[in-house]
mmCIF file of C-alpha atoms in Angstrom:
data_model
loop_
_atom_site.group_PDB
_atom_site.id
_atom_site.type_symbol
_atom_site.label_atom_id
_atom_site.label_comp_id
_atom_site.label_asym_id
_atom_site.label_seq_id
_atom_site.Cartn_x
_atom_site.Cartn_y
_atom_site.Cartn_z
ATOM 1 C CA MET A 1370 -56.584 -44.768 18.599
ATOM 2 C CA LYS A 1371 -53.095 -43.857 18.805
ATOM 3 C CA THR A 1372 -50.617 -44.249 15.971
ATOM 4 C CA SER A 1373 -46.968 -44.730 17.061
ATOM 5 C CA TRP A 1374 -44.450 -42.872 14.994
ATOM 6 C CA PRO A 1375 -42.293 -45.313 13.102
ATOM 7 C CA PHE A 1376 -39.239 -43.720 14.333
ATOM 8 C CA SER A 1377 -37.915 -44.088 17.724
ATOM 9 C CA ALA A 1378 -35.902 -41.288 19.306
ATOM 10 C CA ARG A 1379 -32.969 -43.679 19.086
ATOM 11 C CA SER A 1380 -33.062 -44.004 15.500
ATOM 12 C CA VAL A 1381 -33.629 -40.236 14.972
ATOM 13 C CA LEU A 1382 -30.647 -39.579 17.010
ATOM 14 C CA ALA A 1383 -28.733 -42.072 14.799
ATOM 15 C CA VAL A 1384 -29.720 -40.347 11.730
ATOM 16 C CA LEU A 1385 -28.888 -36.940 12.881
ATOM 17 C CA ALA A 1386 -25.324 -38.290 14.063
ATOM 18 C CA VAL A 1387 -24.710 -39.550 10.510
ATOM 19 C CA VAL A 1388 -25.757 -36.332 8.977
ATOM 20 C CA GLY A 1389 -23.661 -34.480 11.388
ATOM 21 C CA LEU A 1390 -20.462 -36.547 10.542
ATOM 22 C CA LEU A 1391 -21.023 -36.127 6.760
ATOM 23 C CA THR A 1392 -21.353 -32.443 7.057
ATOM 24 C CA ALA A 1393 -18.454 -31.967 8.975
ATOM 25 C CA SER A 1394 -16.295 -33.942 6.524
ATOM 26 C CA CYS A 1395 -18.103 -32.162 3.609
ATOM 27 C CA GLY A 1396 -15.965 -29.552 1.892
ATOM 28 C CA ASN A 1397 -12.863 -30.257 4.181
ATOM 29 C CA ASP A 1398 -10.072 -29.960 1.427
ATOM 30 C CA ASP A 1399 -7.164 -29.363 3.635
ATOM 31 C CA SER A 1400 -4.985 -31.372 1.498
ATOM 32 C CA ALA A 1401 -1.319 -30.468 2.383
ATOM 33 C CA THR A 1402 0.536 -29.296 -0.775
ATOM 34 C CA THR A 1403 4.157 -28.875 -1.229
ATOM 35 C CA PRO A 1404 4.728 -24.947 -1.818
ATOM 36 C CA THR A 1405 6.800 -24.581 -5.252
ATOM 37 C CA THR A 1406 9.204 -21.724 -5.402
ATOM 38 C CA PRO A 1407 8.400 -19.511 -8.591
ATOM 39 C CA THR A 1408 11.253 -18.940 -10.873
ATOM 40 C CA GLY A 1409 10.955 -15.603 -12.947
ATOM 41 C CA PRO A 1410 12.987 -14.997 -16.300
ATOM 42 C CA ALA A 1411 16.150 -13.703 -16.109
ATOM 43 C CA THR A 1412 17.205 -10.381 -17.856
ATOM 44 C CA GLU A 1413 20.791 -9.848 -18.973
ATOM 45 C CA VAL A 1414 21.935 -6.784 -20.758
ATOM 46 C CA PHE A 1415 25.095 -6.710 -22.667
ATOM 47 C CA SER A 1416 26.886 -3.610 -24.312
ATOM 48 C CA GLY A 1417 29.924 -3.120 -26.439
ATOM 49 C CA THR A 1418 31.306 -1.576 -29.599
ATOM 50 C CA LEU A 1419 30.593 -2.854 -32.663
ATOM 51 C CA ASP A 1420 33.178 -2.177 -35.611
ATOM 52 C CA VAL A 1421 32.161 -1.855 -39.262
ATOM 53 C CA GLN A 1422 31.700 -5.268 -40.734
ATOM 54 C CA GLY A 1423 32.281 -6.514 -37.113
ATOM 55 C CA SER A 1424 30.212 -8.758 -34.692
ATOM 56 C CA SER A 1425 29.983 -9.248 -31.189
ATOM 57 C CA PHE A 1426 28.073 -11.942 -29.071
ATOM 58 C CA TYR A 1427 27.166 -12.813 -25.307
ATOM 59 C CA SER A 1428 26.714 -15.985 -24.006
ATOM 60 C CA PHE A 1429 23.773 -17.093 -21.437
ATOM 61 C CA THR A 1430 22.293 -20.140 -20.048
ATOM 62 C CA THR A 1431 18.668 -21.155 -19.655
ATOM 63 C CA SER A 1432 17.821 -22.965 -16.731
ATOM 64 C CA THR A 1433 14.678 -24.427 -18.070
ATOM 65 C CA SER A 1434 12.939 -24.580 -21.226
ATOM 66 C CA GLY A 1435 10.967 -21.535 -22.388
ATOM 67 C CA THR A 1436 10.805 -18.449 -24.515
ATOM 68 C CA VAL A 1437 13.820 -16.430 -24.956
ATOM 69 C CA SER A 1438 13.316 -12.709 -26.232
ATOM 70 C CA ILE A 1439 16.264 -10.838 -27.436
ATOM 71 C CA THR A 1440 16.336 -7.024 -27.915
ATOM 72 C CA LEU A 1441 18.380 -4.778 -29.793
ATOM 73 C CA ALA A 1442 17.640 -1.778 -27.481
ATOM 74 C CA SER A 1443 20.185 0.796 -28.363
ATOM 75 C CA LEU A 1444 22.589 1.880 -30.960
ATOM 76 C CA VAL A 1445 24.475 5.135 -30.568
ATOM 77 C CA ALA A 1446 27.658 6.721 -32.103
ATOM 78 C CA THR A 1447 28.467 8.513 -28.831
ATOM 79 C CA GLN A 1448 26.809 8.041 -25.502
ATOM 80 C CA PRO A 1449 24.305 9.051 -24.332
ATOM 81 C CA GLY A 1450 23.053 10.042 -27.920
ATOM 82 C CA PRO A 1451 21.628 10.843 -30.233
ATOM 83 C CA ALA A 1452 20.155 7.202 -30.893
ATOM 84 C CA LEU A 1453 20.644 5.571 -34.233
ATOM 85 C CA ASN A 1454 18.140 3.552 -36.228
ATOM 86 C CA SER A 1455 20.613 1.548 -38.313
ATOM 87 C CA VAL A 1456 19.475 -2.112 -39.073
ATOM 88 C CA LEU A 1457 21.842 -4.718 -37.782
ATOM 89 C CA GLY A 1458 21.912 -8.338 -37.643
ATOM 90 C CA LEU A 1459 20.625 -9.944 -34.516
ATOM 91 C CA ALA A 1460 21.037 -13.643 -33.948
ATOM 92 C CA VAL A 1461 20.951 -16.611 -31.485
ATOM 93 C CA GLY A 1462 22.714 -19.805 -31.424
ATOM 94 C CA ALA A 1463 25.253 -21.902 -29.655
ATOM 95 C CA PRO A 1464 28.749 -21.148 -28.729
ATOM 96 C CA LEU A 1465 31.245 -22.686 -30.866
ATOM 97 C CA GLY A 1466 34.785 -22.121 -30.393
ATOM 98 C CA THR A 1467 35.397 -18.402 -30.343
ATOM 99 C CA ASP A 1468 32.156 -17.578 -31.970
ATOM 100 C CA CYS A 1469 28.452 -18.223 -32.130
ATOM 101 C CA ASN A 1470 27.128 -20.705 -34.399
ATOM 102 C CA VAL A 1471 23.731 -18.868 -35.439
ATOM 103 C CA THR A 1472 20.100 -20.999 -35.578
ATOM 104 C CA SER A 1473 18.045 -18.046 -35.830
ATOM 105 C CA SER A 1474 18.667 -14.554 -37.196
ATOM 106 C CA ILE A 1475 16.663 -11.294 -38.109
ATOM 107 C CA ASN A 1476 17.621 -7.805 -39.296
ATOM 108 C CA ALA A 1477 16.416 -5.290 -37.098
ATOM 109 C CA ALA A 1478 16.666 -1.595 -35.958
ATOM 110 C CA PRO A 1479 16.852 -0.764 -32.407
ATOM 111 C CA GLY A 1480 13.609 -0.654 -30.262
ATOM 112 C CA LEU A 1481 12.238 -1.734 -26.873
ATOM 113 C CA THR A 1482 10.246 -4.461 -27.971
ATOM 114 C CA ALA A 1483 11.954 -7.991 -28.602
ATOM 115 C CA GLN A 1484 12.875 -8.363 -32.263
ATOM 116 C CA LEU A 1485 13.881 -11.957 -31.889
ATOM 117 C CA THR A 1486 12.056 -14.573 -29.801
ATOM 118 C CA THR A 1487 12.445 -18.303 -29.710
ATOM 119 C CA THR A 1488 11.907 -21.198 -27.744
ATOM 120 C CA LEU A 1489 14.960 -23.014 -26.225
ATOM 121 C CA SER A 1490 15.715 -25.973 -24.082
ATOM 122 C CA PRO A 1491 18.091 -26.007 -21.070
ATOM 123 C CA ALA A 1492 21.449 -24.992 -22.388
ATOM 124 C CA THR A 1493 24.045 -22.456 -23.029
ATOM 125 C CA TYR A 1494 23.442 -20.252 -25.948
ATOM 126 C CA CYS A 1495 24.625 -17.074 -27.362
ATOM 127 C CA ALA A 1496 23.135 -13.744 -28.556
ATOM 128 C CA ARG A 1497 25.073 -12.229 -31.644
ATOM 129 C CA VAL A 1498 24.693 -8.723 -33.040
ATOM 130 C CA TYR A 1499 26.591 -8.018 -36.469
ATOM 131 C CA ASP A 1500 27.026 -5.384 -39.067
ATOM 132 C CA ILE A 1501 25.217 -6.118 -42.121
ATOM 133 C CA GLY A 1502 26.698 -3.540 -44.235
ATOM 134 C CA ASN A 1503 24.780 -0.558 -42.940
ATOM 135 C CA LEU A 1504 27.721 0.846 -40.666
ATOM 136 C CA ALA A 1505 30.004 3.752 -41.809
ATOM 137 C CA ALA A 1506 31.671 3.947 -38.327
ATOM 138 C CA SER A 1507 32.062 2.048 -35.005
ATOM 139 C CA VAL A 1508 28.826 2.387 -32.754
ATOM 140 C CA ASN A 1509 27.928 1.465 -29.172
ATOM 141 C CA PHE A 1510 25.292 -1.121 -28.891
ATOM 142 C CA THR A 1511 23.044 -2.683 -26.109
ATOM 143 C CA VAL A 1512 21.367 -5.815 -26.385
ATOM 144 C CA ARG A 1513 18.789 -7.451 -23.642
ATOM 145 C CA ILE A 1514 18.353 -10.861 -23.187
ATOM 146 C CA VAL A 1515 15.166 -12.247 -21.219
ATOM 147 C CA HIS A 1516 15.221 -16.080 -20.839
ATOM 148 C CA PRO A 1517 14.093 -18.667 -18.341
ATOM 149 C CA MET B 1467 -58.362 -47.359 23.625
ATOM 150 C CA SER B 1468 -55.381 -49.285 22.182
ATOM 151 C CA ALA B 1469 -52.288 -48.034 20.275
ATOM 152 C CA VAL B 1470 -52.005 -49.360 16.869
ATOM 153 C CA GLU B 1471 -48.247 -50.464 16.653
ATOM 154 C CA LEU B 1472 -46.850 -50.861 13.192
ATOM 155 C CA PRO B 1473 -44.911 -53.903 12.013
ATOM 156 C CA ARG B 1474 -41.175 -54.039 12.864
ATOM 157 C CA ALA B 1475 -40.417 -54.320 9.116
ATOM 158 C CA HIS B 1476 -42.233 -51.130 8.340
ATOM 159 C CA VAL B 1477 -40.246 -49.403 11.142
ATOM 160 C CA ARG B 1478 -37.001 -50.576 9.640
ATOM 161 C CA THR B 1479 -38.054 -49.499 6.082
ATOM 162 C CA ALA B 1480 -38.811 -45.983 7.337
ATOM 163 C CA TRP B 1481 -35.743 -45.901 9.196
ATOM 164 C CA SER B 1482 -33.563 -46.749 6.036
ATOM 165 C CA ALA B 1483 -35.372 -44.511 3.796
ATOM 166 C CA ALA B 1484 -34.809 -41.463 6.056
ATOM 167 C CA ALA B 1485 -31.261 -42.465 6.137
ATOM 168 C CA LEU B 1486 -30.888 -42.855 2.444
ATOM 169 C CA LEU B 1487 -32.653 -39.623 1.945
ATOM 170 C CA ALA B 1488 -30.244 -37.914 4.100
ATOM 171 C CA LEU B 1489 -27.350 -39.278 2.169
ATOM 172 C CA ALA B 1490 -28.996 -38.307 -1.024
ATOM 173 C CA LEU B 1491 -29.261 -34.600 0.060
ATOM 174 C CA LEU B 1492 -25.667 -34.444 1.530
ATOM 175 C CA VAL B 1493 -23.847 -36.049 -1.414
ATOM 176 C CA PRO B 1494 -24.337 -33.670 -4.092
ATOM 177 C CA ALA B 1495 -23.760 -30.694 -1.684
ATOM 178 C CA CYS B 1496 -20.308 -32.186 -0.745
ATOM 179 C CA GLY B 1497 -17.318 -30.899 -2.656
ATOM 180 C CA ASN B 1498 -19.264 -28.001 -3.890
ATOM 181 C CA ASP B 1499 -16.530 -25.445 -3.578
ATOM 182 C CA ASP B 1500 -17.866 -22.798 -5.819
ATOM 183 C CA THR B 1501 -16.290 -19.932 -3.946
ATOM 184 C CA PRO B 1502 -16.639 -16.887 -5.811
ATOM 185 C CA THR B 1503 -13.391 -15.171 -6.629
ATOM 186 C CA THR B 1504 -12.726 -11.408 -6.661
ATOM 187 C CA PRO B 1505 -12.128 -10.092 -10.030
ATOM 188 C CA THR B 1506 -8.817 -8.423 -10.589
ATOM 189 C CA THR B 1507 -9.078 -4.695 -11.570
ATOM 190 C CA PRO B 1508 -6.937 -3.911 -14.585
ATOM 191 C CA THR B 1509 -4.372 -1.162 -13.561
ATOM 192 C CA GLY B 1510 -4.268 1.905 -15.744
ATOM 193 C CA PRO B 1511 -0.904 3.839 -16.833
ATOM 194 C CA VAL B 1512 1.384 5.282 -14.277
ATOM 195 C CA THR B 1513 3.109 8.827 -14.570
ATOM 196 C CA GLU B 1514 6.159 9.421 -12.866
ATOM 197 C CA THR B 1515 7.849 12.803 -12.699
ATOM 198 C CA LEU B 1516 11.766 13.555 -12.330
ATOM 199 C CA THR B 1517 12.828 17.179 -11.453
ATOM 200 C CA GLY B 1518 16.468 17.769 -10.983
ATOM 201 C CA SER B 1519 19.524 19.596 -11.866
ATOM 202 C CA MET B 1520 21.634 18.948 -14.943
ATOM 203 C CA ALA B 1521 25.063 20.170 -15.310
ATOM 204 C CA LYS B 1522 26.852 21.127 -18.510
ATOM 205 C CA GLY B 1523 27.471 18.006 -20.639
ATOM 206 C CA GLY B 1524 25.115 16.296 -18.088
ATOM 207 C CA ILE B 1525 22.287 13.759 -18.201
ATOM 208 C CA ALA B 1526 19.008 13.157 -15.813
ATOM 209 C CA VAL B 1527 17.274 10.037 -16.025
ATOM 210 C CA ARG B 1528 14.698 7.989 -14.147
ATOM 211 C CA THR B 1529 14.105 4.430 -14.350
ATOM 212 C CA PHE B 1530 10.606 2.849 -14.328
ATOM 213 C CA THR B 1531 9.177 -0.330 -14.605
ATOM 214 C CA ALA B 1532 6.413 -1.182 -17.195
ATOM 215 C CA THR B 1533 4.252 -4.030 -15.565
ATOM 216 C CA GLN B 1534 2.802 -4.899 -19.016
ATOM 217 C CA SER B 1535 3.592 -4.300 -22.824
ATOM 218 C CA GLY B 1536 2.200 -0.920 -23.853
ATOM 219 C CA THR B 1537 3.408 2.579 -25.080
ATOM 220 C CA VAL B 1538 5.691 5.086 -23.028
ATOM 221 C CA SER B 1539 5.304 8.693 -23.326
ATOM 222 C CA VAL B 1540 7.951 11.241 -22.370
ATOM 223 C CA THR B 1541 7.536 14.800 -21.732
ATOM 224 C CA LEU B 1542 10.124 17.363 -21.305
ATOM 225 C CA THR B 1543 8.074 19.280 -19.084
ATOM 226 C CA SER B 1544 10.120 22.262 -17.986
ATOM 227 C CA VAL B 1545 13.791 23.411 -18.421
ATOM 228 C CA VAL B 1546 15.134 26.494 -16.540
ATOM 229 C CA PRO B 1547 16.659 28.409 -18.060
ATOM 230 C CA ALA B 1548 14.961 27.647 -21.364
ATOM 231 C CA SER B 1549 16.918 25.492 -23.473
ATOM 232 C CA THR B 1550 16.696 22.620 -26.045
ATOM 233 C CA LEU B 1551 17.790 19.244 -24.874
ATOM 234 C CA GLY B 1552 18.012 15.772 -25.889
ATOM 235 C CA LEU B 1553 15.251 13.612 -24.611
ATOM 236 C CA GLY B 1554 15.494 9.801 -24.804
ATOM 237 C CA ILE B 1555 13.957 6.469 -23.706
ATOM 238 C CA GLY B 1556 16.028 3.479 -23.279
ATOM 239 C CA ILE B 1557 17.355 0.670 -20.884
ATOM 240 C CA ARG B 1558 19.950 0.470 -18.019
ATOM 241 C CA ALA B 1559 23.343 -1.026 -18.565
ATOM 242 C CA THR B 1560 24.214 -3.779 -16.399
ATOM 243 C CA THR B 1561 26.505 -1.736 -14.425
ATOM 244 C CA GLY B 1562 26.898 1.807 -13.836
ATOM 245 C CA ALA B 1563 24.111 4.758 -14.118
ATOM 246 C CA ASP B 1564 24.105 5.021 -17.979
ATOM 247 C CA CYS B 1565 20.646 4.987 -19.664
ATOM 248 C CA LYS B 1566 21.101 3.370 -23.087
ATOM 249 C CA PHE B 1567 18.812 5.501 -25.356
ATOM 250 C CA SER B 1568 16.905 3.323 -27.894
ATOM 251 C CA THR B 1569 15.084 6.520 -29.357
ATOM 252 C CA THR B 1570 15.995 10.152 -28.681
ATOM 253 C CA VAL B 1571 14.806 13.567 -30.060
ATOM 254 C CA ASN B 1572 16.055 17.048 -29.362
ATOM 255 C CA THR B 1573 13.404 19.211 -28.041
ATOM 256 C CA ALA B 1574 12.582 22.212 -25.964
ATOM 257 C CA ALA B 1575 9.915 22.227 -23.082
ATOM 258 C CA GLY B 1576 6.448 21.554 -23.617
ATOM 259 C CA ALA B 1577 3.168 20.489 -22.410
ATOM 260 C CA THR B 1578 2.695 17.157 -24.517
ATOM 261 C CA ALA B 1579 4.695 14.251 -25.006
ATOM 262 C CA GLN B 1580 7.644 14.828 -27.324
ATOM 263 C CA LEU B 1581 8.805 11.123 -27.367
ATOM 264 C CA THR B 1582 6.721 7.720 -27.206
ATOM 265 C CA ALA B 1583 7.992 4.226 -27.761
ATOM 266 C CA ALA B 1584 6.511 0.686 -27.629
ATOM 267 C CA VAL B 1585 7.801 -1.435 -24.988
ATOM 268 C CA ASP B 1586 7.372 -4.939 -23.656
ATOM 269 C CA ALA B 1587 7.136 -5.265 -20.014
ATOM 270 C CA GLY B 1588 10.180 -4.779 -17.935
ATOM 271 C CA THR B 1589 12.557 -2.003 -16.579
ATOM 272 C CA TYR B 1590 13.434 0.914 -18.594
ATOM 273 C CA CYS B 1591 14.793 4.541 -18.301
ATOM 274 C CA ALA B 1592 13.906 7.893 -19.673
ATOM 275 C CA GLY B 1593 15.377 11.491 -19.338
ATOM 276 C CA ALA B 1594 17.077 14.350 -20.665
ATOM 277 C CA TYR B 1595 20.722 15.078 -21.532
ATOM 278 C CA ASP B 1596 22.838 18.023 -22.652
ATOM 279 C CA ILE B 1597 23.407 18.220 -26.446
ATOM 280 C CA GLY B 1598 25.533 21.261 -26.064
ATOM 281 C CA ASN B 1599 23.189 24.134 -25.126
ATOM 282 C CA VAL B 1600 23.510 23.965 -21.316
ATOM 283 C CA GLY B 1601 25.625 26.689 -19.870
ATOM 284 C CA SER B 1602 28.122 26.513 -17.112
ATOM 285 C CA ASP B 1603 25.417 26.873 -14.482
ATOM 286 C CA GLY B 1604 23.459 24.194 -15.567
ATOM 287 C CA VAL B 1605 19.740 23.805 -15.851
ATOM 288 C CA THR B 1606 16.701 22.712 -13.847
ATOM 289 C CA VAL B 1607 14.797 20.047 -15.734
ATOM 290 C CA THR B 1608 11.515 18.411 -15.251
ATOM 291 C CA VAL B 1609 10.589 15.225 -17.178
ATOM 292 C CA THR B 1610 7.510 13.243 -16.803
ATOM 293 C CA VAL B 1611 7.010 9.821 -18.030
ATOM 294 C CA THR B 1612 3.591 7.893 -18.539
ATOM 295 C CA HIS B 1613 3.885 3.973 -18.954
ATOM 296 C CA PRO B 1614 1.995 0.956 -18.573
#
């Protein structure tokens, strides 16, 4: 007695064809994506002379919202040194007329890590450094601003 | 001897079951893109050396980039002829070759770091300068900087 296999050759081939099509399409994630141009933070350095009881500010513009870091990096009486560690005022705000309208401020000694960080929207701002009463003579300062 | 033929309905059912089984096996596997990623190896501190001649009243600095926040160590390794110099770490001004020192120390050459500073990721400069002890023939200095 002979038993027929329930699948004909044609049926088997059809199933295999379906399996083959599914396998070929599986994992095919070649979706074209538009490459984005990475925009890194910008670094600006401004230097100047700060007089006793004086102040100085520097305007900068942020292109996108993000973190702004301001570092009072250097304070010397004469270049290149010795470096001073006098505590000055360091602030950020928006330019107003011929000055900087401060919104955030701290008192800090010079260093190489940001003493003032804040999150800002795209706009024009200013970083201000000023004598809080600790200077006995004019000094040369350098401030670094890192912003988006 | 005669062959026993299965009913047509039985054949169609068997074929459908096979197709469904094939689909059931493929669907969970499709889209499984658990491609293992290569772990990134953390990079250790980098040591850079500056060797050069310094004239009377001069300065010798090297620019370096810290890829992450950490500690910078500066060693005045050699001064020939021996002399006490100023050693500093700072940032470059936007224009010119000046290194605006944030911290300085007066020191003779030695084997261990005479100056260290905490830094954010970014570009800095470190080096030595004449504090008034360099003769008219100048000196040859070697400064080693270790940074993240």
